[in-house]
Tab-separated table of C-alpha atoms in Angstrom:
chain	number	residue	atom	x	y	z
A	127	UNK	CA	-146.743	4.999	-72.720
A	128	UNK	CA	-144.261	2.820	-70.443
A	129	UNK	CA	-145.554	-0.292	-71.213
A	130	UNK	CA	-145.427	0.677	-75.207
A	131	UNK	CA	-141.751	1.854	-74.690
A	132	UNK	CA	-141.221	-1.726	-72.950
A	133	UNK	CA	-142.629	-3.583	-75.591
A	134	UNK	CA	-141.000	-1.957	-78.093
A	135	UNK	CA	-138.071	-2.469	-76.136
A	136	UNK	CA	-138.466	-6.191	-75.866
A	137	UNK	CA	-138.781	-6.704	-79.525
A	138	UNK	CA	-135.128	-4.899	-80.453
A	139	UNK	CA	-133.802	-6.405	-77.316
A	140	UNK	CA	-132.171	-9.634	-79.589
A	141	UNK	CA	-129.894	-6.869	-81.217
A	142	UNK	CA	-128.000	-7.350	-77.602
A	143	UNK	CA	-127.023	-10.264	-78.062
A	144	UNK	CA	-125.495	-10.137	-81.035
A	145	UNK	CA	-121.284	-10.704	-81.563
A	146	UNK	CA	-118.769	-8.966	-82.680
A	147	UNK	CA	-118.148	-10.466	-85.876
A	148	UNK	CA	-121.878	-10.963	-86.425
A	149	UNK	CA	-122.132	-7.187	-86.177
A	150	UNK	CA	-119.183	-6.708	-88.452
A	151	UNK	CA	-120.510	-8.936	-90.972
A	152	UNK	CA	-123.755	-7.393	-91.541
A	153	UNK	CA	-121.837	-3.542	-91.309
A	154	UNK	CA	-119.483	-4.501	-94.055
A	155	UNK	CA	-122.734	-6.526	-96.286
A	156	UNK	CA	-125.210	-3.338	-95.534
A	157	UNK	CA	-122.445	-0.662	-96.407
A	158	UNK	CA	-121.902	-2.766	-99.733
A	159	UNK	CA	-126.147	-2.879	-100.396
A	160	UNK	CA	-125.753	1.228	-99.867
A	161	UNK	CA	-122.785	1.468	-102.180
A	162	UNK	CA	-124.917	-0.430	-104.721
A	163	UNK	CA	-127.644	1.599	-104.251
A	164	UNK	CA	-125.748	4.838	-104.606
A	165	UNK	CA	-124.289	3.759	-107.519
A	166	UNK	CA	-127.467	3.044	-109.684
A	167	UNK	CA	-129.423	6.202	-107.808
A	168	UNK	CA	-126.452	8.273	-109.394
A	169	UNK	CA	-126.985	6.619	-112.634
A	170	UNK	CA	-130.282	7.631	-112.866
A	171	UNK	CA	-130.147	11.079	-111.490
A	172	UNK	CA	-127.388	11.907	-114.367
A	173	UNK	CA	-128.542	9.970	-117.161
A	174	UNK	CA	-130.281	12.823	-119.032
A	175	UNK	CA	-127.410	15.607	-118.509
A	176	UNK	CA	-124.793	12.831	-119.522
A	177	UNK	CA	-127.111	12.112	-122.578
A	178	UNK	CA	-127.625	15.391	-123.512
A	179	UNK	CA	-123.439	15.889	-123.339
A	180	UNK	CA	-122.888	12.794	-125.162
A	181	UNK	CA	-125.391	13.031	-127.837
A	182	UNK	CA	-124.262	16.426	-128.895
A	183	UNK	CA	-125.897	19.073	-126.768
A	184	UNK	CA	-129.576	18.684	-128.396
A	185	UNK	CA	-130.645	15.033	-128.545
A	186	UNK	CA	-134.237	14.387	-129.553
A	187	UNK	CA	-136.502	13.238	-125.999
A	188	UNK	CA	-137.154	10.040	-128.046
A	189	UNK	CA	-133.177	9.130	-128.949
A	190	UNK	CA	-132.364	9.692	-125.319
A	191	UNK	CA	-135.369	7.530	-124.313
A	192	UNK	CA	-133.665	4.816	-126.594
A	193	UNK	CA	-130.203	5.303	-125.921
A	194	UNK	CA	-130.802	5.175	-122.103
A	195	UNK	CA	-133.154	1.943	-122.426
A	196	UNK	CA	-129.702	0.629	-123.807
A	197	UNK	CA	-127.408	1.476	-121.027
A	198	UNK	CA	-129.674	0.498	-118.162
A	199	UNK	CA	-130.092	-3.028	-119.916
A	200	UNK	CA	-126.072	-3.252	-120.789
A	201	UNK	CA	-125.628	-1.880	-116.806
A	202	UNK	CA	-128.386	-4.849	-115.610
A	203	UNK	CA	-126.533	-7.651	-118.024
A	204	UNK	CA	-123.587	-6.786	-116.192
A	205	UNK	CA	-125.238	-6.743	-113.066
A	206	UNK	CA	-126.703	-10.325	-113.981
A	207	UNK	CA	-123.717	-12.292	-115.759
A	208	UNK	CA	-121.502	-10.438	-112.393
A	209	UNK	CA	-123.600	-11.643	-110.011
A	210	UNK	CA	-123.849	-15.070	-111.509
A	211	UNK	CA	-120.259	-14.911	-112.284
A	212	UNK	CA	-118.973	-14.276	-108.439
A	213	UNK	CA	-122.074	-16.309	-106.849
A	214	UNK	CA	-120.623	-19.260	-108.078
A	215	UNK	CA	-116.779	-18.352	-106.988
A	216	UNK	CA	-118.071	-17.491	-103.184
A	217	UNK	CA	-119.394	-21.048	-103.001
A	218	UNK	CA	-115.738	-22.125	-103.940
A	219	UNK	CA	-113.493	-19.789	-102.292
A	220	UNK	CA	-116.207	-18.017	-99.694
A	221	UNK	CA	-118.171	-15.262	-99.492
A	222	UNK	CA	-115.661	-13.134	-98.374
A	223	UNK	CA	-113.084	-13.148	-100.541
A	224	UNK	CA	-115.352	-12.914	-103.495
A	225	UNK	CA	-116.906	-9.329	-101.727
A	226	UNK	CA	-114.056	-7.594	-101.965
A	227	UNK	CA	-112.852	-8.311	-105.218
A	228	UNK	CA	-116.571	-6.666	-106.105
A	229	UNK	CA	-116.148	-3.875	-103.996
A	230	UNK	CA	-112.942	-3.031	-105.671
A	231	UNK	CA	-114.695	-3.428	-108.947
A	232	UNK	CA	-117.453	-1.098	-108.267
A	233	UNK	CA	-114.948	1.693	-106.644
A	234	UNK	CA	-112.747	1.943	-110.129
A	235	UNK	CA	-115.439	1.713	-112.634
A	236	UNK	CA	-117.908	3.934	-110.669
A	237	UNK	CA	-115.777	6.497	-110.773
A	238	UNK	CA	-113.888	6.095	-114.388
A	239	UNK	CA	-117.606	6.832	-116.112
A	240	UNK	CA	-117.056	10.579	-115.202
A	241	UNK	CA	-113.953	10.260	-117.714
A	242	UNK	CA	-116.744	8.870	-120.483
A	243	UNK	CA	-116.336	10.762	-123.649
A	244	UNK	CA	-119.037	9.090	-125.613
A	245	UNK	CA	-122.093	6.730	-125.043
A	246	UNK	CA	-120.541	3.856	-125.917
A	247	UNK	CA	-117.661	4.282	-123.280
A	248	UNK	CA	-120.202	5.212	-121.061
A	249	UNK	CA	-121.673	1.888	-121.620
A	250	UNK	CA	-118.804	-0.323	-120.987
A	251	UNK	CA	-117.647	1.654	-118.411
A	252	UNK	CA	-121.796	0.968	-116.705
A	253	UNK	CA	-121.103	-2.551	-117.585
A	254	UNK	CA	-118.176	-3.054	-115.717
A	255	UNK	CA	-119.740	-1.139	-112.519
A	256	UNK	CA	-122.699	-3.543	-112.706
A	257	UNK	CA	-120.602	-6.429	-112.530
A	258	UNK	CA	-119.187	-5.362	-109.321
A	259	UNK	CA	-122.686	-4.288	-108.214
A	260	UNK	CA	-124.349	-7.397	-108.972
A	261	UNK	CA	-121.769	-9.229	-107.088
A	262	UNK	CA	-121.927	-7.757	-103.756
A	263	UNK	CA	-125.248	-8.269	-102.828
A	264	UNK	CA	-125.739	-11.994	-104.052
A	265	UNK	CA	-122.740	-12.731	-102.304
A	266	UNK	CA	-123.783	-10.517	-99.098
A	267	UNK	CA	-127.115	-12.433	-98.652
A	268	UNK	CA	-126.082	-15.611	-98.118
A	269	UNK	CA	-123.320	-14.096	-95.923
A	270	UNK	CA	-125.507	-12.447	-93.712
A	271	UNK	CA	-128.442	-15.114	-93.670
A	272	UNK	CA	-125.526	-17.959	-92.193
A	273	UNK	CA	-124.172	-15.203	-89.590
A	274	UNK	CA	-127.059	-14.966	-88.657
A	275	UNK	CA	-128.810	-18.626	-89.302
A	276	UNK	CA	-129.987	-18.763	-85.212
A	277	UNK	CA	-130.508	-15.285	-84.648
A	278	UNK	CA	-133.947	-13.437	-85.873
A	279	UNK	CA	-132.453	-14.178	-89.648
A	280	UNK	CA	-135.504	-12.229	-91.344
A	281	UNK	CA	-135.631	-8.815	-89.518
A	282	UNK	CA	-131.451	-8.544	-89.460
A	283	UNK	CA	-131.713	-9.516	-93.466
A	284	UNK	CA	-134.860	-7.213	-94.038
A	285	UNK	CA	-132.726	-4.165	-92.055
A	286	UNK	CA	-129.621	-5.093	-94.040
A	287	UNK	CA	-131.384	-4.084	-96.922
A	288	UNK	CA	-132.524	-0.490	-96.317
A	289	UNK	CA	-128.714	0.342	-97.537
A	290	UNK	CA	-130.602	0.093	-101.228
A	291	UNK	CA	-133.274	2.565	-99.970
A	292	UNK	CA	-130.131	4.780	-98.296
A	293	UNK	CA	-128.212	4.696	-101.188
A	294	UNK	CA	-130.948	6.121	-103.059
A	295	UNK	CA	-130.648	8.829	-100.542
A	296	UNK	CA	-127.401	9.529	-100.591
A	297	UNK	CA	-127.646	9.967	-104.538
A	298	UNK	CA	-130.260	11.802	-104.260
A	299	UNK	CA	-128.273	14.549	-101.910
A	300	UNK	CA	-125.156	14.157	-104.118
A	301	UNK	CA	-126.963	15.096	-106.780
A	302	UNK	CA	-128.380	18.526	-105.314
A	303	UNK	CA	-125.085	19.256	-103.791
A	304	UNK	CA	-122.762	18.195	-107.006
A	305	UNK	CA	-125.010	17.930	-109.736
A	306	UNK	CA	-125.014	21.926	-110.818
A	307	UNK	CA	-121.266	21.809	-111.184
A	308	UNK	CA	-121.893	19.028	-113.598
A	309	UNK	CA	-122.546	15.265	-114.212
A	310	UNK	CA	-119.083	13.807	-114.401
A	311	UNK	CA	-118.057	15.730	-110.590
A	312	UNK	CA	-121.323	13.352	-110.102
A	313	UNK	CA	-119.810	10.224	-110.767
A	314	UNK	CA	-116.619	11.072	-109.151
A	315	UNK	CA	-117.786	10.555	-105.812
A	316	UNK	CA	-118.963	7.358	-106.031
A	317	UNK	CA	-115.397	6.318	-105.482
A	318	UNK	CA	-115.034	7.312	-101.407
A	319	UNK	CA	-117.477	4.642	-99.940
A	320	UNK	CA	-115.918	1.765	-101.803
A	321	UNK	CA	-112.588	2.867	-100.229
A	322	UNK	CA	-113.898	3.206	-97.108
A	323	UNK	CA	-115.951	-0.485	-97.430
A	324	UNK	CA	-112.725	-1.737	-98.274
A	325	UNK	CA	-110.614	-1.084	-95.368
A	326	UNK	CA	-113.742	-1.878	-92.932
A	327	UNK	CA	-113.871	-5.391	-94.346
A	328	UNK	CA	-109.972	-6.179	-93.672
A	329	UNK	CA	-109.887	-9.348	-91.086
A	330	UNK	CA	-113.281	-10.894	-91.625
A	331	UNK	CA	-113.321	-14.670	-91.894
A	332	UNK	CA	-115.412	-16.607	-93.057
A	333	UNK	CA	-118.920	-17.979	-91.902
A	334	UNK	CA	-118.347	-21.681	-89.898
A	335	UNK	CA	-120.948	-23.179	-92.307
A	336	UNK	CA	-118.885	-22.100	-95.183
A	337	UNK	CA	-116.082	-23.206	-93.741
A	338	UNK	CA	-117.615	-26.468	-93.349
A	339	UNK	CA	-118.739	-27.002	-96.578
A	340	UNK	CA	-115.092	-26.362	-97.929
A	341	UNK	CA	-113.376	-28.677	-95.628
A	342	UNK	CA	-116.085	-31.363	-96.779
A	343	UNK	CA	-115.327	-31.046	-100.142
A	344	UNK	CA	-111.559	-30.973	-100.000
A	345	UNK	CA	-112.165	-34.372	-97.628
A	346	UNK	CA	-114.445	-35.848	-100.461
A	347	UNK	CA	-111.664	-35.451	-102.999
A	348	UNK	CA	-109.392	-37.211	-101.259
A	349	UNK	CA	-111.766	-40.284	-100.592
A	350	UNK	CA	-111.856	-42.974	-102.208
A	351	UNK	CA	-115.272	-44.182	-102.668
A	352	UNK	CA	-117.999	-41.633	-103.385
A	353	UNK	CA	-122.040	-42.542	-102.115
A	354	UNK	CA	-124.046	-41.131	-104.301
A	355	UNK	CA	-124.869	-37.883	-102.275
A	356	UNK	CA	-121.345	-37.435	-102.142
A	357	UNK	CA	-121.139	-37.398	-105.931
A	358	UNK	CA	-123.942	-34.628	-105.777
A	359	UNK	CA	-122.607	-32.973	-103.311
A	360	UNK	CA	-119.438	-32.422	-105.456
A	361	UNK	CA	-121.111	-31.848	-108.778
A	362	UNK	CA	-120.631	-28.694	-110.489
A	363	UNK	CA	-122.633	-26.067	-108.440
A	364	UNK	CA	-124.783	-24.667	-111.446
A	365	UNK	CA	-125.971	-28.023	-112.209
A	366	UNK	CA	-127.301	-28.743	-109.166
A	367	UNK	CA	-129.998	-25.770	-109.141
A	368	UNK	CA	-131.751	-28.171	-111.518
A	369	UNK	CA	-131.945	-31.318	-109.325
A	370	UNK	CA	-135.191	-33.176	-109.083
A	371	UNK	CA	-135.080	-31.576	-105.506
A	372	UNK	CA	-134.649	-27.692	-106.892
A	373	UNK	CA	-135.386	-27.399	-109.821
A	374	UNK	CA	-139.215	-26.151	-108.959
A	375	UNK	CA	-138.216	-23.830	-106.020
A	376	UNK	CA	-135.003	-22.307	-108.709
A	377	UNK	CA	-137.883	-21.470	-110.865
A	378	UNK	CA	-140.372	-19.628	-108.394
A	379	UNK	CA	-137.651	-17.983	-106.942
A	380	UNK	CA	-136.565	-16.685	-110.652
A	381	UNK	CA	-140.093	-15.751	-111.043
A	382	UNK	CA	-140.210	-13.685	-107.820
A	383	UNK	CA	-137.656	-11.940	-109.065
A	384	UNK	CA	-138.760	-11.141	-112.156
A	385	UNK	CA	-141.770	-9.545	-111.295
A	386	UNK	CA	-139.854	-7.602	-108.814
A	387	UNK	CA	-137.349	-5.779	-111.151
A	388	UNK	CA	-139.272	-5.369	-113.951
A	389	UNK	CA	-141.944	-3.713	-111.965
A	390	UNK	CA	-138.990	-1.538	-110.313
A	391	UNK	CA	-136.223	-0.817	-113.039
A	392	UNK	CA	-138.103	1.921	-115.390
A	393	UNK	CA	-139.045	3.731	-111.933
A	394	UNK	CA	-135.296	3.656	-110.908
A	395	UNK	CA	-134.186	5.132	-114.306
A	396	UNK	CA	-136.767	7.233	-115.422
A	397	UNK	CA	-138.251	8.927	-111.944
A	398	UNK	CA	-135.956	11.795	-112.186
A	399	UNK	CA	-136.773	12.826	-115.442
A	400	UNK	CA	-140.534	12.342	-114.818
A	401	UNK	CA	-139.973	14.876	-112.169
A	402	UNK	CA	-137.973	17.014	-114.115
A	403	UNK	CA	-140.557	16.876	-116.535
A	404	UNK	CA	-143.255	17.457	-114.380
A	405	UNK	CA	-141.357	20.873	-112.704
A	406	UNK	CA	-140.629	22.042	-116.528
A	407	UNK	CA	-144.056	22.190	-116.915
A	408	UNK	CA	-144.673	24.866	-113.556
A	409	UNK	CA	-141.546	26.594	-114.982
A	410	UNK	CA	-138.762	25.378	-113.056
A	411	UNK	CA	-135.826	24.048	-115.010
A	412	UNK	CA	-132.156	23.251	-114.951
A	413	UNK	CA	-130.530	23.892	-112.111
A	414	UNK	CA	-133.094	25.247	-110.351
A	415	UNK	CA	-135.088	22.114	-111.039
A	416	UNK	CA	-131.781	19.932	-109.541
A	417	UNK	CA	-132.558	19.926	-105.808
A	418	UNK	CA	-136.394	19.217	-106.050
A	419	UNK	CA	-135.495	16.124	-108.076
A	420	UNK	CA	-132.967	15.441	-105.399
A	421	UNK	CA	-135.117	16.220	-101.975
A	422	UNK	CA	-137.970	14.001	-104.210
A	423	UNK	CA	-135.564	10.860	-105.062
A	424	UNK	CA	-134.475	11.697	-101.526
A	425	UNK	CA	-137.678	11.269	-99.893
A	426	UNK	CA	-138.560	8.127	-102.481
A	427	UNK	CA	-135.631	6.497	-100.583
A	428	UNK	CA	-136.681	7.316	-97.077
A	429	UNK	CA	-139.589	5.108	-98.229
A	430	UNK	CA	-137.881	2.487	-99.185
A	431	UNK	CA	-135.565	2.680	-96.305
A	432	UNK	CA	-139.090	1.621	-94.105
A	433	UNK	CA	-140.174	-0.685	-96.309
A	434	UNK	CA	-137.048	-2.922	-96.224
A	435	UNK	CA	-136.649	-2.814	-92.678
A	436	UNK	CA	-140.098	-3.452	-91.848
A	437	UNK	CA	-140.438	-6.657	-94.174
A	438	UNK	CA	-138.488	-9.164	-91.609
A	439	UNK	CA	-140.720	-8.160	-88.931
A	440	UNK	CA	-143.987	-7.924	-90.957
A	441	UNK	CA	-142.427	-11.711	-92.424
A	442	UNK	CA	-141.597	-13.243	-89.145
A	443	UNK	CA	-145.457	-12.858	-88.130
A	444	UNK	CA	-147.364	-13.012	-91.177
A	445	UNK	CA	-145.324	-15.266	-93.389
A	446	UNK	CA	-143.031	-14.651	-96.207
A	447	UNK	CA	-145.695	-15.698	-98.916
A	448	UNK	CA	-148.406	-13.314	-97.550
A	449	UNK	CA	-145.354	-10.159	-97.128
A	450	UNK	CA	-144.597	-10.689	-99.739
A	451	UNK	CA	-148.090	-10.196	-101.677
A	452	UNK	CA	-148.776	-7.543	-99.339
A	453	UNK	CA	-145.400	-5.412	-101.028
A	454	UNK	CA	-146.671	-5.970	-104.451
A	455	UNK	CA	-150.127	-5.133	-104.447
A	456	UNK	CA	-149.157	-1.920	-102.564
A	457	UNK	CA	-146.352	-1.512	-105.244
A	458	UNK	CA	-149.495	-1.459	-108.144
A	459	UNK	CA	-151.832	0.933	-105.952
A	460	UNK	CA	-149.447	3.256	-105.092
A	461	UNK	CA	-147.349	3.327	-108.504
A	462	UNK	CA	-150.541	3.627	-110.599
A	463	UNK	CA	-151.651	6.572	-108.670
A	464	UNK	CA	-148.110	8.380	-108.915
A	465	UNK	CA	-147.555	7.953	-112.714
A	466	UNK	CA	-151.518	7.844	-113.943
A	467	UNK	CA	-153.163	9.930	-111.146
A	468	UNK	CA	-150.957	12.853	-110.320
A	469	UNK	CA	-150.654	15.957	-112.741
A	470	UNK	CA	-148.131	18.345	-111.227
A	471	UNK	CA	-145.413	18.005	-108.819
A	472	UNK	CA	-147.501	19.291	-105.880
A	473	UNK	CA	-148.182	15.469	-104.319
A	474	UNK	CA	-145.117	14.224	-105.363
A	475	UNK	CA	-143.518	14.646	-101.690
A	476	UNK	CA	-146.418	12.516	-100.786
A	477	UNK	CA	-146.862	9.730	-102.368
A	478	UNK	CA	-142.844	8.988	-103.093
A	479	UNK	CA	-142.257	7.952	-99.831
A	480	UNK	CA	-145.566	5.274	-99.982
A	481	UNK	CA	-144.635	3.908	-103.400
A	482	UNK	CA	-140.997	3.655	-102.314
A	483	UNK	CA	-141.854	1.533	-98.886
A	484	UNK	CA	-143.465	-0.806	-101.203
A	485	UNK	CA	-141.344	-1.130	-104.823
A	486	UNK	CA	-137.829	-1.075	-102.784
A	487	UNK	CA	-139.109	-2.946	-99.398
A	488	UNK	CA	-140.234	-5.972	-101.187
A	489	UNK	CA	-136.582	-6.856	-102.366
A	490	UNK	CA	-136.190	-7.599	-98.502
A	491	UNK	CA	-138.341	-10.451	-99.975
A	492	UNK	CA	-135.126	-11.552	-102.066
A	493	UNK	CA	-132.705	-11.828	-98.964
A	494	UNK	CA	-135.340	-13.659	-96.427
A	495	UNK	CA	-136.646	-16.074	-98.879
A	496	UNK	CA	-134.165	-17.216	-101.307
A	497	UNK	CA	-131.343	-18.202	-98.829
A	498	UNK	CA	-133.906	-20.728	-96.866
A	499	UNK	CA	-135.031	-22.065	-100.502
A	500	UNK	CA	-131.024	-23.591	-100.966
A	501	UNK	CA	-128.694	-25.486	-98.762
A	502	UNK	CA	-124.976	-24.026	-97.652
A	503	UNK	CA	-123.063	-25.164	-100.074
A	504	UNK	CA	-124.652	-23.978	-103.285
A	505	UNK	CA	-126.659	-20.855	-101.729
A	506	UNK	CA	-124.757	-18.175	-103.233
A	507	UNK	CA	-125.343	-19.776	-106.381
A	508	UNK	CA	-128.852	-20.175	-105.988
A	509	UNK	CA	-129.631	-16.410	-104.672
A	510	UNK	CA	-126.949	-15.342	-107.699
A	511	UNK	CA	-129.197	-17.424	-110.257
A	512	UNK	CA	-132.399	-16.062	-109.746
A	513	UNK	CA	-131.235	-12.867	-109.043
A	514	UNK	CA	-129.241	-13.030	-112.128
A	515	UNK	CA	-131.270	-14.505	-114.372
A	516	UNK	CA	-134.315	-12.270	-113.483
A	517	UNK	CA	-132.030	-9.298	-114.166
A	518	UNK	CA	-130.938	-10.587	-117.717
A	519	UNK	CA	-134.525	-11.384	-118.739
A	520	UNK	CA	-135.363	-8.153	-117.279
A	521	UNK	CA	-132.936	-6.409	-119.018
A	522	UNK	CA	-134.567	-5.849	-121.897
A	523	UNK	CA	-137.258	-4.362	-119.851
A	524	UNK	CA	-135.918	-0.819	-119.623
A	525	UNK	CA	-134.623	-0.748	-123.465
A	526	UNK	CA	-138.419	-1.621	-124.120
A	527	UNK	CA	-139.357	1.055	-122.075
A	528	UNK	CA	-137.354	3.235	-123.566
A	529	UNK	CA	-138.452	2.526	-127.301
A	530	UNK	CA	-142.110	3.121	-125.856
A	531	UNK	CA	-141.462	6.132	-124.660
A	532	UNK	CA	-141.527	7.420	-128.075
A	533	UNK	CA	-144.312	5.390	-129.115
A	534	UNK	CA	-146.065	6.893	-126.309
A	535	UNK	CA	-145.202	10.352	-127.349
A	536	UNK	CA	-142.275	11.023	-125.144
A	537	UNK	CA	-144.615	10.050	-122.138
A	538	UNK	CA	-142.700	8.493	-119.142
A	539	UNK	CA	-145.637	8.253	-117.253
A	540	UNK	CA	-147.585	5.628	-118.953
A	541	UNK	CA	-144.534	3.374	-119.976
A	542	UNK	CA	-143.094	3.569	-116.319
A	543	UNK	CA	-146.819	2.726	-114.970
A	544	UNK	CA	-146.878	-0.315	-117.243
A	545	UNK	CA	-143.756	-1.598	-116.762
A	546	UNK	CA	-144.885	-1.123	-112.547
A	547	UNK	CA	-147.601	-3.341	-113.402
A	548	UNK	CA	-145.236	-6.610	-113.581
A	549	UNK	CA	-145.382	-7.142	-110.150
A	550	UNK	CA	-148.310	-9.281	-110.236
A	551	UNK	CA	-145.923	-12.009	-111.487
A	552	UNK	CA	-144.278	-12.101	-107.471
A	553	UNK	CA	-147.784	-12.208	-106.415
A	554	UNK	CA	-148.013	-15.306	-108.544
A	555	UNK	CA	-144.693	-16.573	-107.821
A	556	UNK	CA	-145.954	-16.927	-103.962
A	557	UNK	CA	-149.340	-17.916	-104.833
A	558	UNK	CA	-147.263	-21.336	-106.142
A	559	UNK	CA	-144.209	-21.254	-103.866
A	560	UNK	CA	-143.666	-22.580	-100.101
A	561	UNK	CA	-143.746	-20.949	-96.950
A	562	UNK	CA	-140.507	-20.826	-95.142
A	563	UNK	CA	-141.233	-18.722	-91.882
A	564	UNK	CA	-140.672	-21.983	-89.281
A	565	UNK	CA	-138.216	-23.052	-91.374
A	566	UNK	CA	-134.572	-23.535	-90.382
A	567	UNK	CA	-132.525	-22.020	-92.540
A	568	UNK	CA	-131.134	-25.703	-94.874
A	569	UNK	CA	-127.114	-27.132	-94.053
């Protein structure tokens, strides 16, 4: 028992060492990830009683199947074109700056959708939240991995990121505590993190290697010959994901991604009501029905709360590629069996908490891996581009989903188990990608 408690011991013992600002950096970046996730979780968790509200008080299953395909693909395209959007400006002006301008974003527009008074305001208002979503955590990653470039980079990334499993959490409990008074009371409190981020963040600078990269471009300028890597070096960031030396790992990073969302997005939108569908069937509906969805989306979080934070470690001795693999397969076993296997509610409390681990923990993947794929000075791009691409070609995934759903008889089961079956594009996505575990993180 001693000699577990030491080891154990030992292997958290690096957190010691760790600075001031470096703990200040990852507080502010892992408060953002849980704002995020709170965000979206609330999304989700309202989506139906906004619908129903919206649509006229007796919407078909089908049109609200359809209608909320819609607004989780315009809230993703916003999340995509913000994240690209602000990547690019934090490697120009720095990360921090750029996080909270997004922060502010997501605190105003998070809040205005309880003010929606009809689907299409509710879908500009989503749009404009997912820009500021999108944002933070493409512009958090790379802020955290070069804090943190010397100092046990995968587990502090991989336990940044259980604020997307908390968030879920927190949703989840807002939504048994709020939702019976109504959807739009919902949506209000999304507004008190933000604020609270906000003043947190005041006085961070910026990371040296940022820094760096800034005061080498504004020496560049003023030179008067240019070598060739200097030319490169100054090129327009974009451009340069497509380099003879990038262009391969931009593209197995994008399809990572891919694989990832689409085989996570219909869960994250359409879980509640598969719940709510499945306690409708035993009888229990409305608001009686409210805080079983929550304590289940709670304890789907608490899962993926694990999962992140045990990636870095599980990566640092196995190996990204192999983690990585490891996530998605358990993401198909354990999401098949939820949505094809289960036929009441009765397991549900079970097998949440194992399908979140997997399906949220492997976006731990995302933070480790993509930052060592790019050098400093176009790394926020990089993360934002195949982050942001995936989510615009993935998109479309949950407005497919939700015209299946009526070809599919107003079963969310079977579309939300197909769409979970994506994942096996990560899986190949490693299978042709590099291993990065002894890798410094590039300059």
């Amino acid at each position: 028992m001693g000699q577990t408690t030491q080891a154990a011991t030992r292997s958290l013992g690096f957190v010691r060492d760790f600075t001031r600002y470096q703990w200040m950096v990852f507080l502010v970046v892992w408060l953002g990830w849980t704002l995020d996730g709170t965000d979206f979780g609330l999304f989700s968790l309202v989506l139906r009683p906004a619908l129903t509200e919206l649509m006229g008080g007796k919407p078909a299953i089908a049109d609200i199947g359809r209608v909320g395909g819609i607004l989780a693909m315009v809230s993703l395209l916003g999340w995509a074109l913000g994240g690209f959007f602000f990547g690019v400006i934090a490697d120009y002006i720095g990360r921090v700056r750029a996080l909270a301008l997004s922060i502010a974003i997501v605190a105003v527009f998070t809040a205005l959708q309880g003010f929606a008074q009809s689907t299409l305001m509710f879908g500009v208002l989503r749009f404009l939240t997912g820009v500021g979503t999108g944002a933070e955590i493409v512009i958090g990653i790379p802020l955290v991995a070069e804090v943190f470039a010397e100092t046990q980079r995968a587990k502090v990334l991989g336990v940044m990121m259980t604020g997307g499993g908390l968030g879920t959490l927190i949703g989840g409990q807002i939504y048994a505590l709020v939702g019976p008074y109504g959807w739009r009371y919902v949506m209000f409190t999304g507004v008190l993190p933000a604020l609270v981020l906000l003043l947190i963040r005041r006085g961070m600078a910026e990371p040296e290697r940022t820094e760096a990269v800034r005061a080498r471009r504004q020496a560049l300028r003023m030179a008067r010959e240019l070598s060739a890597e200097d030319k490169t070096f100054l090129s327009f960031v974009p451009a340069q994901l497509f380099s003879r030396q990038l262009r391969y790992w931009t593209l197995v990073g994008l399809l990572f991604c891919v694989g990832t969302l689409l085989a996570i997005w219909t869960s994250n939108i359409w879980l509640p009501t598969i719940q709510g569908q499945m306690l409708a069937r035993q009888g229990i509906t409305g608001a009686a029905a409210a805080p079983l969805v929550g304590y289940g989306m709670m304890l789907w979080g608490l899962g993926g709360i694990c999962g992140y934070a045990a990636f870095g470690f599980i990566a640092d001795v196995m190996g990204r590629r192999p983690t990585v693999v490891f996530y998605n397969v358990g993401t198909l076993a354990a999401g098949l069996y939820l949505y094809l296997g289960l036929h009441d509610w009765s397991l549900y409390p079970y097998v949440l908490p194992v399908f979140g681990f997997f399906v949220f923990g492997v976006f731990s993947g995302h933070a480790i891996y993509f930052p060592e794929l790019f050098p400093t000075h176009i790394r926020s791009t990089g993360v934002a581009f195949c982050n942001g691409t995936g989510r615009i070609i993935t998109s479309f995934g949950p407005l497919v989903a939700g015209l299946l759903v009526g070809v599919f008889g107003g079963n969310f089961n079977y579309v939300t188990a197909f769409m979970s079956c994506f994942a096996i594009l990560s899986v190949i996505a490693m299978l042709i990608g590099r291993e990065t575990k002894n890798d410094e993180l590039p300059h």
